[in-house]
């Protein structure tokens, strides 16, 4: 250590030593900059930057060595051999390159140590070669231990410098690594210098040194610093340009730069988009690739001709910049293909049904208008088909929406298959489809298409075997015969469809004028019924049911009444089927049930209350829960409620209805088979469910007096009831003779106008009677009037 200090102090010109250290620092920093850049870029560039770094480092090391040698005063004049000096420079650069390359590998500290060792060996070989280049009248003797120490110190410090470089960030990285490298280089150099002894050898031939050492030193310093500064400038410049070009290439827009109307540059995006290379384009007018370019006023749309002959829709924005020192135009070219596709998809979605991809209502409306307009112009005809699926809602409820979707797709494919390609098939919503048939002689063409649709459905949808098969109903209206505008035609096709649905389904029906009136009236009732409850137009009448033997009232039947504005009291036989079709029976029926239970709960005698429940109400999955809730709410004992069902309730989904009946039964509610004898398979129905009562249909009662067959049917029913343990009621008893006949036949209860008409709430009647009893002991209850004759008959 001491010998090193004395060597620097005694044998060196300190000003030159300082210059060497400064050059060394600049060199090290100049090397660290490109090395930082190398960390940021791709593999191909990284090699380049490592090369630049090694060059700066090697130059710095060599210049340091050379200036330090010039600073050395060994006591005799020293000259330099050119070849070896040049070799030492080469070794310095190559050694640095190898060291930096190895240290840059991703092996953590191990790479840094390897790099440090290589760096030390590189500097040492440069140093020793440089020493060999010295021409002087002396022999240079090396102390091997000191030399080894120099290499070890250099390796150690270089490793630390690499470590600092790869682990620190920003300016700290730059300074810490550069200064440590300066220490490494200086340690290596000066320890080596301290290890040599010059043994004078006057016999050695030395070429005279012509250059003054200070001048030489100045030249080396200036040259080295200039070289290094150039390296630094290149780094900044290059990185700036790379960033700019990177930005231009990263742009989503293709860029064309024009000078005096000719292309001089373009970015990668434009080349990728058009397929043209810069070489193909430069010097050409932009019209070679762009169909038309608008001026500088806003973006313009045009077509880009690609190299492979395609045309792409693009948007071009023009602006002016200064580029390479000249005023230039920049065309920013944006690809509109994706936007166009997106627009097309959105447009398609807006006009098509997602599930079946058929035109939706909005496109249907448009096509309908177009079709009528065309027909008007050409004096031709148009047929509009409204198509409705039978049973679809049930299938959807039972088998789920996925199955429902599958059926809708299948229907769409059937319609596509049978319709002409000039026809428009649309899905209007749910299970409603429509076809606009704009070509052909009507009604023949429509008849043909209708037959084809029905045939195809019959072939594809086997209702007997496939539980998910659906049927189809078609309503057809023609232009101009059935209307002059789209609304009228649509309305009339709908009326025709309505007619099919209420007249058996599974058919096609052309519109005619009579249909119109009937349907309109029905529609009117349908819409009025929807508000009847809230408008207080509905009430319940109560008709007594009497014990056939005693003549005492055993209960009442609740019957719905509709006071329809402008029509008076409307007949249930007319409005109930309509309420069942439209579904409003659900609401109405529940309301009646509630009213009737509330009324019965007021009675002092625990008489029964019979309520009619529509087959449609049995489709509700929660019917049982609703009944239970109403009983709770009104406080009526379940055993006092009789639910009257007709055989129609058992036709559809018999098992489910049976299960509901069982559950109602288990609540304690009584189940009555109403209108018995009119439905299908009456007998089998009686066997499958233990009804609490059977009501003989009133049509038989009316015939009893004159028709022996009617009497024997009633007798048979009563006999059957007896054998099954089900009491029989006869309703519609209007005459005393009828009453006597059914009592003789063994009927348990009777009901009819003779015995009491449907009337206001019994609780009101009772209150009125109690009031009148207080004044006169007379009764005007019609249900009482027959009791006297019966008793008389019995006397
Ligand atoms: P229904 O269940 O057979 O009711 C008995 C019908 O016979 C009642 O007709 C009643 O007024 C009538 N009637 C009673 N005694 C006689 C008689 O001696 N002679 C004649 N000719 N008729 C008699 P209404 O009230 O017009 O009801 C007709 C049908 O409407 C009922 O037949 C029932 O099926 C249905 N209905 C009535 N109210 C409701 C209800 O709240 N819900 C449901 N789902 N259906 C109801
Ligand atoms: Ca009834
Ligand atoms: Ca009945």
mmCIF file with all atom_site columns, C-alpha atoms in Angstrom, residues 700 703-716:
data_model
loop_
_atom_site.group_PDB
_atom_site.id
_atom_site.type_symbol
_atom_site.label_atom_id
_atom_site.label_alt_id
_atom_site.label_comp_id
_atom_site.label_asym_id
_atom_site.label_entity_id
_atom_site.label_seq_id
_atom_site.pdbx_PDB_ins_code
_atom_site.Cartn_x
_atom_site.Cartn_y
_atom_site.Cartn_z
_atom_site.occupancy
_atom_site.B_iso_or_equiv
_atom_site.pdbx_formal_charge
_atom_site.auth_seq_id
_atom_site.auth_comp_id
_atom_site.auth_asym_id
_atom_site.auth_atom_id
_atom_site.pdbx_PDB_model_num
ATOM 1  C CA . UNK A 1 700 ? -130.829 -33.008 -17.552 1.00 0.00 ? 700 UNK A CA 1
ATOM 2  C CA . UNK A 1 703 ? -135.691 -32.512 -19.560 1.00 0.00 ? 703 UNK A CA 1
ATOM 3  C CA . UNK A 1 704 ? -136.800 -34.684 -16.651 1.00 0.00 ? 704 UNK A CA 1
ATOM 4  C CA . UNK A 1 705 ? -140.539 -34.128 -17.051 1.00 0.00 ? 705 UNK A CA 1
ATOM 5  C CA . UNK A 1 706 ? -140.783 -34.987 -20.744 1.00 0.00 ? 706 UNK A CA 1
ATOM 6  C CA . UNK A 1 707 ? -137.758 -37.087 -21.554 1.00 0.00 ? 707 UNK A CA 1
ATOM 7  C CA . UNK A 1 708 ? -137.600 -40.592 -20.181 1.00 0.00 ? 708 UNK A CA 1
ATOM 8  C CA . UNK A 1 709 ? -133.956 -40.897 -21.241 1.00 0.00 ? 709 UNK A CA 1
ATOM 9  C CA . UNK A 1 710 ? -133.018 -37.852 -19.157 1.00 0.00 ? 710 UNK A CA 1
ATOM 10 C CA . UNK A 1 711 ? -134.726 -39.375 -16.167 1.00 0.00 ? 711 UNK A CA 1
ATOM 11 C CA . UNK A 1 712 ? -132.889 -42.658 -16.560 1.00 0.00 ? 712 UNK A CA 1
ATOM 12 C CA . UNK A 1 713 ? -129.553 -40.811 -16.865 1.00 0.00 ? 713 UNK A CA 1
ATOM 13 C CA . UNK A 1 714 ? -130.264 -38.906 -13.661 1.00 0.00 ? 714 UNK A CA 1
ATOM 14 C CA . UNK A 1 715 ? -131.257 -42.163 -12.018 1.00 0.00 ? 715 UNK A CA 1
ATOM 15 C CA . UNK A 1 716 ? -128.090 -43.821 -13.179 1.00 0.00 ? 716 UNK A CA 1
#
